[in-house]
PDB file of C-alpha atoms in Angstrom:
ATOM      1  CA  MET A   1      18.904-109.834 -12.006  1.00 69.00           C
ATOM      2  CA  ASN A   2      17.076-112.174 -14.391  1.00 67.00           C
ATOM      3  CA  ASN A   3      14.316-112.722 -11.793  1.00 88.00           C
ATOM      4  CA  ASP A   4      16.592-115.014  -9.796  1.00 95.00           C
ATOM      5  CA  LYS A   5      15.141-116.663  -6.695  1.00 96.00           C
ATOM      6  CA  ARG A   6      15.816-115.354  -3.202  1.00 96.00           C
ATOM      7  CA  ILE A   7      18.083-118.297  -2.315  1.00 96.00           C
ATOM      8  CA  LYS A   8      20.936-118.728  -4.782  1.00 97.00           C
ATOM      9  CA  ILE A   9      23.195-121.798  -4.487  1.00 95.00           C
ATOM     10  CA  ILE A  10      26.496-121.592  -6.379  1.00 95.00           C
ATOM     11  CA  ILE A  11      28.173-124.885  -7.256  1.00 93.00           C
ATOM     12  CA  GLY A  12      30.735-126.190  -9.740  1.00 88.00           C
ATOM     13  CA  HIS A  13      34.084-127.863 -10.199  1.00 86.00           C
ATOM     14  CA  TYR A  14      37.250-126.768  -8.371  1.00 80.00           C
ATOM     15  CA  GLY A  15      38.742-123.775 -10.131  1.00 80.00           C
ATOM     16  CA  SER A  16      35.513-122.903 -11.915  1.00 89.00           C
ATOM     17  CA  GLY A  17      35.342-119.485 -10.244  1.00 89.00           C
ATOM     18  CA  LYS A  18      32.376-120.157  -7.947  1.00 91.00           C
ATOM     19  CA  THR A  19      33.621-117.913  -5.181  1.00 90.00           C
ATOM     20  CA  GLU A  20      34.506-115.027  -7.477  1.00 93.00           C
ATOM     21  CA  PHE A  21      31.047-115.168  -9.014  1.00 95.00           C
ATOM     22  CA  SER A  22      29.396-115.429  -5.580  1.00 94.00           C
ATOM     23  CA  ILE A  23      31.203-112.342  -4.305  1.00 94.00           C
ATOM     24  CA  ASN A  24      30.480-110.299  -7.422  1.00 95.00           C
ATOM     25  CA  TYR A  25      26.832-111.322  -7.280  1.00 97.00           C
ATOM     26  CA  ALA A  26      26.601-110.275  -3.628  1.00 96.00           C
ATOM     27  CA  VAL A  27      28.241-106.915  -4.376  1.00 96.00           C
ATOM     28  CA  LYS A  28      25.826-106.196  -7.239  1.00 96.00           C
ATOM     29  CA  LEU A  29      22.825-106.944  -5.027  1.00 97.00           C
ATOM     30  CA  ALA A  30      24.206-104.765  -2.241  1.00 97.00           C
ATOM     31  CA  LYS A  31      24.620-101.890  -4.703  1.00 96.00           C
ATOM     32  CA  GLU A  32      20.906-102.277  -5.463  1.00 96.00           C
ATOM     33  CA  ASN A  33      20.251-101.710  -1.739  1.00 96.00           C
ATOM     34  CA  LYS A  34      19.278-105.327  -1.154  1.00 96.00           C
ATOM     35  CA  LYS A  35      19.726-107.006   2.227  1.00 98.00           C
ATOM     36  CA  VAL A  36      22.387-109.569   1.329  1.00 97.00           C
ATOM     37  CA  ALA A  37      23.928-112.550   3.098  1.00 96.00           C
ATOM     38  CA  LEU A  38      26.858-114.451   1.583  1.00 95.00           C
ATOM     39  CA  VAL A  39      27.139-117.922   3.085  1.00 92.00           C
ATOM     40  CA  ASP A  40      30.501-119.648   2.721  1.00 88.00           C
ATOM     41  CA  LEU A  41      29.806-123.382   2.887  1.00 85.00           C
ATOM     42  CA  ASP A  42      33.133-124.475   1.417  1.00 73.00           C
ATOM     43  CA  VAL A  43      34.492-126.993   3.913  1.00 60.00           C
ATOM     44  CA  VAL A  44      36.633-128.769   1.301  1.00 56.00           C
ATOM     45  CA  ASN A  45      39.154-126.224   0.037  1.00 55.00           C
ATOM     46  CA  LEU A  46      41.372-124.289   2.433  1.00 53.00           C
ATOM     47  CA  TYR A  47      42.173-121.485  -0.010  1.00 48.00           C
ATOM     48  CA  PHE A  48      40.249-118.749  -1.864  1.00 49.00           C
ATOM     49  CA  ARG A  49      37.135-118.821   0.291  1.00 57.00           C
ATOM     50  CA  SER A  50      34.696-115.938   0.351  1.00 67.00           C
ATOM     51  CA  ARG A  51      35.053-115.623   4.134  1.00 63.00           C
ATOM     52  CA  GLU A  52      38.605-114.319   3.514  1.00 76.00           C
ATOM     53  CA  LYS A  53      37.041-111.096   2.177  1.00 72.00           C
ATOM     54  CA  ALA A  54      34.577-110.708   5.036  1.00 78.00           C
ATOM     55  CA  GLU A  55      35.894-107.329   6.165  1.00 83.00           C
ATOM     56  CA  ILE A  56      35.647-105.772   2.691  1.00 88.00           C
ATOM     57  CA  LEU A  57      32.210-107.253   2.066  1.00 88.00           C
ATOM     58  CA  GLU A  58      30.805-106.271   5.436  1.00 92.00           C
ATOM     59  CA  ASP A  59      31.910-102.697   4.757  1.00 92.00           C
ATOM     60  CA  MET A  60      29.569-102.883   1.754  1.00 94.00           C
ATOM     61  CA  GLY A  61      26.700-104.000   3.984  1.00 95.00           C
ATOM     62  CA  ILE A  62      26.936-107.711   3.123  1.00 95.00           C
ATOM     63  CA  LYS A  63      26.526-110.209   5.953  1.00 94.00           C
ATOM     64  CA  VAL A  64      29.222-112.895   5.580  1.00 92.00           C
ATOM     65  CA  ILE A  65      28.621-116.245   7.261  1.00 90.00           C
ATOM     66  CA  GLY A  66      31.340-118.874   7.360  1.00 77.00           C
ATOM     67  CA  SER A  67      33.015-121.098   9.876  1.00 57.00           C
ATOM     68  CA  SER A  68      31.969-121.075  13.518  1.00 45.00           C
ATOM     69  CA  ILE A  69      35.701-120.892  14.282  1.00 46.00           C
ATOM     70  CA  LYS A  70      37.131-117.437  13.585  1.00 53.00           C
ATOM     71  CA  ALA A  71      40.421-118.530  12.014  1.00 50.00           C
ATOM     72  CA  SER A  72      40.344-118.542   8.219  1.00 51.00           C
ATOM     73  CA  ALA A  73      43.658-120.394   7.829  1.00 51.00           C
ATOM     74  CA  LEU A  74      42.529-123.443   9.793  1.00 49.00           C
ATOM     75  CA  ASP A  75      41.296-126.391   7.739  1.00 50.00           C
ATOM     76  CA  ILE A  76      38.435-127.312  10.086  1.00 51.00           C
ATOM     77  CA  PRO A  77      34.988-128.182   8.620  1.00 53.00           C
ATOM     78  CA  ALA A  78      33.027-126.127  11.168  1.00 56.00           C
ATOM     79  CA  ILE A  79      29.842-124.424   9.971  1.00 68.00           C
ATOM     80  CA  SER A  80      28.200-121.588  11.863  1.00 73.00           C
ATOM     81  CA  ALA A  81      24.613-121.937  13.025  1.00 78.00           C
ATOM     82  CA  ASP A  82      24.088-118.459  11.527  1.00 90.00           C
ATOM     83  CA  VAL A  83      23.644-120.175   8.157  1.00 90.00           C
ATOM     84  CA  LEU A  84      20.001-120.632   9.110  1.00 92.00           C
ATOM     85  CA  THR A  85      19.418-116.881   9.431  1.00 94.00           C
ATOM     86  CA  PRO A  86      19.175-115.984   5.700  1.00 95.00           C
ATOM     87  CA  LEU A  87      17.417-119.275   4.965  1.00 95.00           C
ATOM     88  CA  GLN A  88      14.661-118.551   7.483  1.00 95.00           C
ATOM     89  CA  ASP A  89      14.539-114.758   7.207  1.00 96.00           C
ATOM     90  CA  LYS A  90      12.910-113.978   3.860  1.00 95.00           C
ATOM     91  CA  SER A  91      14.081-110.368   3.957  1.00 97.00           C
ATOM     92  CA  TYR A  92      17.543-111.606   2.914  1.00 97.00           C
ATOM     93  CA  GLU A  93      18.908-112.273  -0.535  1.00 97.00           C
ATOM     94  CA  ALA A  94      20.914-115.410   0.276  1.00 97.00           C
ATOM     95  CA  ILE A  95      23.942-116.476  -1.767  1.00 96.00           C
ATOM     96  CA  MET A  96      25.443-119.835  -0.814  1.00 94.00           C
ATOM     97  CA  ASP A  97      29.013-120.483  -1.972  1.00 91.00           C
ATOM     98  CA  ILE A  98      29.424-124.273  -1.949  1.00 87.00           C
ATOM     99  CA  GLY A  99      32.628-126.325  -1.988  1.00 75.00           C
ATOM    100  CA  GLY A 100      33.719-127.780  -5.326  1.00 67.00           C
ATOM    101  CA  ASP A 101      32.523-131.077  -6.772  1.00 69.00           C
ATOM    102  CA  PRO A 102      30.045-133.567  -5.290  1.00 73.00           C
ATOM    103  CA  ALA A 103      32.109-133.763  -2.093  1.00 72.00           C
ATOM    104  CA  GLY A 104      31.509-130.092  -1.400  1.00 73.00           C
ATOM    105  CA  ALA A 105      27.831-130.354  -2.317  1.00 79.00           C
ATOM    106  CA  ARG A 106      27.250-132.761   0.587  1.00 80.00           C
ATOM    107  CA  THR A 107      27.001-129.800   2.953  1.00 81.00           C
ATOM    108  CA  LEU A 108      23.733-128.810   1.292  1.00 83.00           C
ATOM    109  CA  GLY A 109      22.044-131.994   2.492  1.00 79.00           C
ATOM    110  CA  ARG A 110      21.887-130.532   5.987  1.00 82.00           C
ATOM    111  CA  TYR A 111      19.658-127.709   4.719  1.00 87.00           C
ATOM    112  CA  HIS A 112      17.609-129.724   2.255  1.00 86.00           C
ATOM    113  CA  ASN A 113      14.289-128.836   3.897  1.00 88.00           C
ATOM    114  CA  TYR A 114      14.791-125.169   3.015  1.00 90.00           C
ATOM    115  CA  PHE A 115      15.107-125.849  -0.703  1.00 89.00           C
ATOM    116  CA  GLN A 116      11.638-126.290  -2.109  1.00 83.00           C
ATOM    117  CA  GLU A 117      10.900-126.221  -5.827  1.00 74.00           C
ATOM    118  CA  GLY A 118      10.425-122.638  -6.904  1.00 83.00           C
ATOM    119  CA  ASN A 119      12.091-120.910  -3.945  1.00 91.00           C
ATOM    120  CA  TYR A 120      15.752-121.336  -4.905  1.00 96.00           C
ATOM    121  CA  ASP A 121      18.148-121.284  -7.825  1.00 97.00           C
ATOM    122  CA  MET A 122      21.179-123.550  -8.052  1.00 96.00           C
ATOM    123  CA  PHE A 123      23.716-122.245 -10.537  1.00 97.00           C
ATOM    124  CA  PHE A 124      26.398-124.476 -12.028  1.00 96.00           C
ATOM    125  CA  VAL A 125      29.525-122.419 -12.741  1.00 96.00           C
ATOM    126  CA  LEU A 126      31.221-123.773 -15.862  1.00 97.00           C
ATOM    127  CA  ASN A 127      34.854-123.081 -16.765  1.00 96.00           C
ATOM    128  CA  ALA A 128      35.592-124.704 -20.137  1.00 95.00           C
ATOM    129  CA  ASN A 129      39.330-124.293 -19.523  1.00 94.00           C
ATOM    130  CA  ARG A 130      39.277-126.871 -16.719  1.00 91.00           C
ATOM    131  CA  PRO A 131      40.292-130.356 -17.988  1.00 88.00           C
ATOM    132  CA  GLU A 132      37.399-132.030 -16.155  1.00 89.00           C
ATOM    133  CA  THR A 133      34.712-129.794 -17.711  1.00 93.00           C
ATOM    134  CA  GLN A 134      35.818-129.340 -21.315  1.00 95.00           C
ATOM    135  CA  THR A 135      33.162-131.486 -22.989  1.00 96.00           C
ATOM    136  CA  VAL A 136      29.382-131.724 -22.811  1.00 97.00           C
ATOM    137  CA  GLU A 137      29.624-135.279 -21.507  1.00 97.00           C
ATOM    138  CA  LYS A 138      32.003-134.391 -18.676  1.00 95.00           C
ATOM    139  CA  VAL A 139      29.955-131.364 -17.658  1.00 96.00           C
ATOM    140  CA  MET A 140      26.760-133.410 -17.581  1.00 96.00           C
ATOM    141  CA  GLU A 141      28.462-136.038 -15.429  1.00 94.00           C
ATOM    142  CA  TYR A 142      29.487-133.368 -12.899  1.00 92.00           C
ATOM    143  CA  MET A 143      26.045-131.812 -12.900  1.00 94.00           C
ATOM    144  CA  THR A 144      24.346-135.152 -12.276  1.00 94.00           C
ATOM    145  CA  LYS A 145      26.687-136.097  -9.441  1.00 92.00           C
ATOM    146  CA  ILE A 146      26.226-132.737  -7.720  1.00 91.00           C
ATOM    147  CA  GLU A 147      22.447-132.932  -8.010  1.00 92.00           C
ATOM    148  CA  ASP A 148      22.424-136.453  -6.580  1.00 91.00           C
ATOM    149  CA  THR A 149      24.662-135.492  -3.665  1.00 89.00           C
ATOM    150  CA  SER A 150      22.975-132.197  -2.819  1.00 88.00           C
ATOM    151  CA  ARG A 151      19.396-133.424  -3.411  1.00 88.00           C
ATOM    152  CA  ALA A 152      18.714-130.182  -5.265  1.00 91.00           C
ATOM    153  CA  LYS A 153      18.217-129.412  -8.949  1.00 94.00           C
ATOM    154  CA  ILE A 154      20.455-127.173 -11.057  1.00 96.00           C
ATOM    155  CA  THR A 155      18.340-124.341 -12.466  1.00 97.00           C
ATOM    156  CA  GLY A 156      20.933-122.364 -14.385  1.00 97.00           C
ATOM    157  CA  ILE A 157      24.382-122.420 -15.978  1.00 97.00           C
ATOM    158  CA  ILE A 158      26.952-119.679 -15.430  1.00 97.00           C
ATOM    159  CA  SER A 159      29.503-119.545 -18.245  1.00 97.00           C
ATOM    160  CA  ASN A 160      32.697-118.542 -16.454  1.00 96.00           C
ATOM    161  CA  THR A 161      35.534-119.670 -18.713  1.00 95.00           C
ATOM    162  CA  HIS A 162      38.679-117.886 -17.675  1.00 91.00           C
ATOM    163  CA  LEU A 163      42.429-117.967 -17.219  1.00 89.00           C
ATOM    164  CA  LEU A 164      42.342-115.520 -14.315  1.00 85.00           C
ATOM    165  CA  LYS A 165      44.001-112.233 -15.328  1.00 86.00           C
ATOM    166  CA  SER A 166      45.113-113.749 -18.650  1.00 91.00           C
ATOM    167  CA  THR A 167      41.545-114.360 -19.834  1.00 93.00           C
ATOM    168  CA  THR A 168      40.880-113.409 -23.459  1.00 94.00           C
ATOM    169  CA  VAL A 169      37.756-112.835 -25.533  1.00 95.00           C
ATOM    170  CA  ASP A 170      38.423-116.205 -27.188  1.00 96.00           C
ATOM    171  CA  ASP A 171      38.209-117.878 -23.765  1.00 95.00           C
ATOM    172  CA  VAL A 172      34.862-116.213 -23.097  1.00 96.00           C
ATOM    173  CA  VAL A 173      33.455-117.223 -26.483  1.00 96.00           C
ATOM    174  CA  LYS A 174      34.672-120.814 -26.075  1.00 96.00           C
ATOM    175  CA  GLY A 175      32.942-121.066 -22.713  1.00 96.00           C
ATOM    176  CA  TYR A 176      29.771-119.558 -24.103  1.00 96.00           C
ATOM    177  CA  GLN A 177      29.652-122.105 -26.918  1.00 96.00           C
ATOM    178  CA  LEU A 178      30.143-125.063 -24.572  1.00 97.00           C
ATOM    179  CA  SER A 179      27.575-123.686 -22.135  1.00 97.00           C
ATOM    180  CA  LYS A 180      25.023-123.341 -24.933  1.00 96.00           C
ATOM    181  CA  GLU A 181      25.611-126.965 -25.962  1.00 98.00           C
ATOM    182  CA  VAL A 182      25.152-128.161 -22.380  1.00 98.00           C
ATOM    183  CA  SER A 183      22.030-126.036 -22.021  1.00 98.00           C
ATOM    184  CA  LYS A 184      20.538-127.519 -25.193  1.00 97.00           C
ATOM    185  CA  VAL A 185      21.117-131.107 -24.059  1.00 98.00           C
ATOM    186  CA  THR A 186      20.048-130.643 -20.423  1.00 97.00           C
ATOM    187  CA  ASN A 187      17.318-128.010 -20.843  1.00 97.00           C
ATOM    188  CA  VAL A 188      19.029-126.021 -18.096  1.00 98.00           C
ATOM    189  CA  PRO A 189      19.131-122.359 -19.188  1.00 97.00           C
ATOM    190  CA  LEU A 190      22.304-120.347 -19.583  1.00 97.00           C
ATOM    191  CA  ARG A 191      21.763-117.510 -17.102  1.00 96.00           C
ATOM    192  CA  TYR A 192      24.943-115.411 -17.224  1.00 97.00           C
ATOM    193  CA  ILE A 193      28.268-115.095 -19.003  1.00 97.00           C
ATOM    194  CA  THR A 194      30.833-113.706 -16.590  1.00 96.00           C
ATOM    195  CA  VAL A 195      33.433-111.412 -18.092  1.00 95.00           C
ATOM    196  CA  LEU A 196      36.206-109.251 -16.682  1.00 94.00           C
ATOM    197  CA  GLU A 197      34.992-105.666 -16.855  1.00 94.00           C
ATOM    198  CA  GLU A 198      37.759-104.581 -19.207  1.00 94.00           C
ATOM    199  CA  LEU A 199      36.832-107.269 -21.768  1.00 94.00           C
ATOM    200  CA  VAL A 200      33.147-106.378 -22.052  1.00 94.00           C
ATOM    201  CA  PRO A 201      33.550-103.790 -24.877  1.00 93.00           C
ATOM    202  CA  LYS A 202      35.495-106.343 -26.931  1.00 94.00           C
ATOM    203  CA  LEU A 203      32.841-109.075 -26.890  1.00 94.00           C
ATOM    204  CA  PRO A 204      30.743-110.076 -29.905  1.00 92.00           C
ATOM    205  CA  LYS A 205      27.371-108.316 -29.796  1.00 86.00           C
ATOM    206  CA  GLU A 206      25.388-111.563 -29.890  1.00 83.00           C
ATOM    207  CA  ILE A 207      26.501-112.595 -26.391  1.00 88.00           C
ATOM    208  CA  GLN A 208      26.371-109.240 -24.625  1.00 80.00           C
ATOM    209  CA  GLU A 209      22.753-109.402 -23.497  1.00 79.00           C
ATOM    210  CA  ILE A 210      23.437-111.778 -20.583  1.00 90.00           C
ATOM    211  CA  VAL A 211      26.969-110.627 -19.766  1.00 95.00           C
ATOM    212  CA  PHE A 212      27.771-110.341 -16.061  1.00 96.00           C
ATOM    213  CA  PRO A 213      30.836-108.061 -15.640  1.00 96.00           C
ATOM    214  CA  ILE A 214      33.068-108.998 -12.704  1.00 95.00           C
ATOM    215  CA  LYS A 215      36.108-107.885 -10.769  1.00 92.00           C
ATOM    216  CA  LEU A 216      38.690-110.278  -9.320  1.00 89.00           C
ATOM    217  CA  TYR A 217      38.165-109.825  -5.605  1.00 85.00           C
ATOM    218  CA  MET A 218      39.934-113.079  -4.684  1.00 75.00           C
ATOM    219  CA  ARG A 219      43.140-112.414  -6.642  1.00 58.00           C
ATOM    220  CA  GLU A 220      45.587-110.135  -4.870  1.00 55.00           C
ATOM    221  CA  GLU A 221      47.442-107.569  -6.969  1.00 55.00           C
ATOM    222  CA  TRP A 222      50.646-109.614  -6.891  1.00 40.00           C
ATOM    223  CA  MET A 223      48.928-112.788  -8.096  1.00 46.00           C
ATOM    224  CA  LEU A 224      48.820-113.749 -11.790  1.00 48.00           C
TER     225      LEU A 224
END
């Protein structure tokens, strides 16, 4: 997918859809018969963590690494030593789902030595429907703070503007336009536009070439 690096770090603001993108990315790689590890490094938010879907993902052949304490409902910032496995073992495609905002990005500092220029991608997931990331200036402020805290550089933007199951084509287009503006100012490329699978046929042709269709793994059927 777009010649992405072996280590993929997924960051962004709370509610941006980082975890949903991380899971969908892992599933796509697994379907390509890749050896995949999904690392849940979110020690900030108690809810909607990728480790909650460990059983489903492991059935697909994806190694899920999360807390060293096997109790997903406990708000304890415990990280498993297994995180080092996909960082050290180059046979893995490693996807690292990081907690929201600069506070969540602090966990990356522990693994800084594994992130050398050219061997990783750090994707900033942008949801233009979030109040804190609705303008170029606000997005750039978030990006700078996360880079400073994590000591890693953002290499790509993921346009992921959504309203969960109520997402429309207009939402997707709005997010694409903001992401393009941010990309122009920062020189950070727009890598993917995430879109619910059912909306893909309705999108304008000019944005379809980098569309990344997704399913909502984290939203239960009864959730809006």
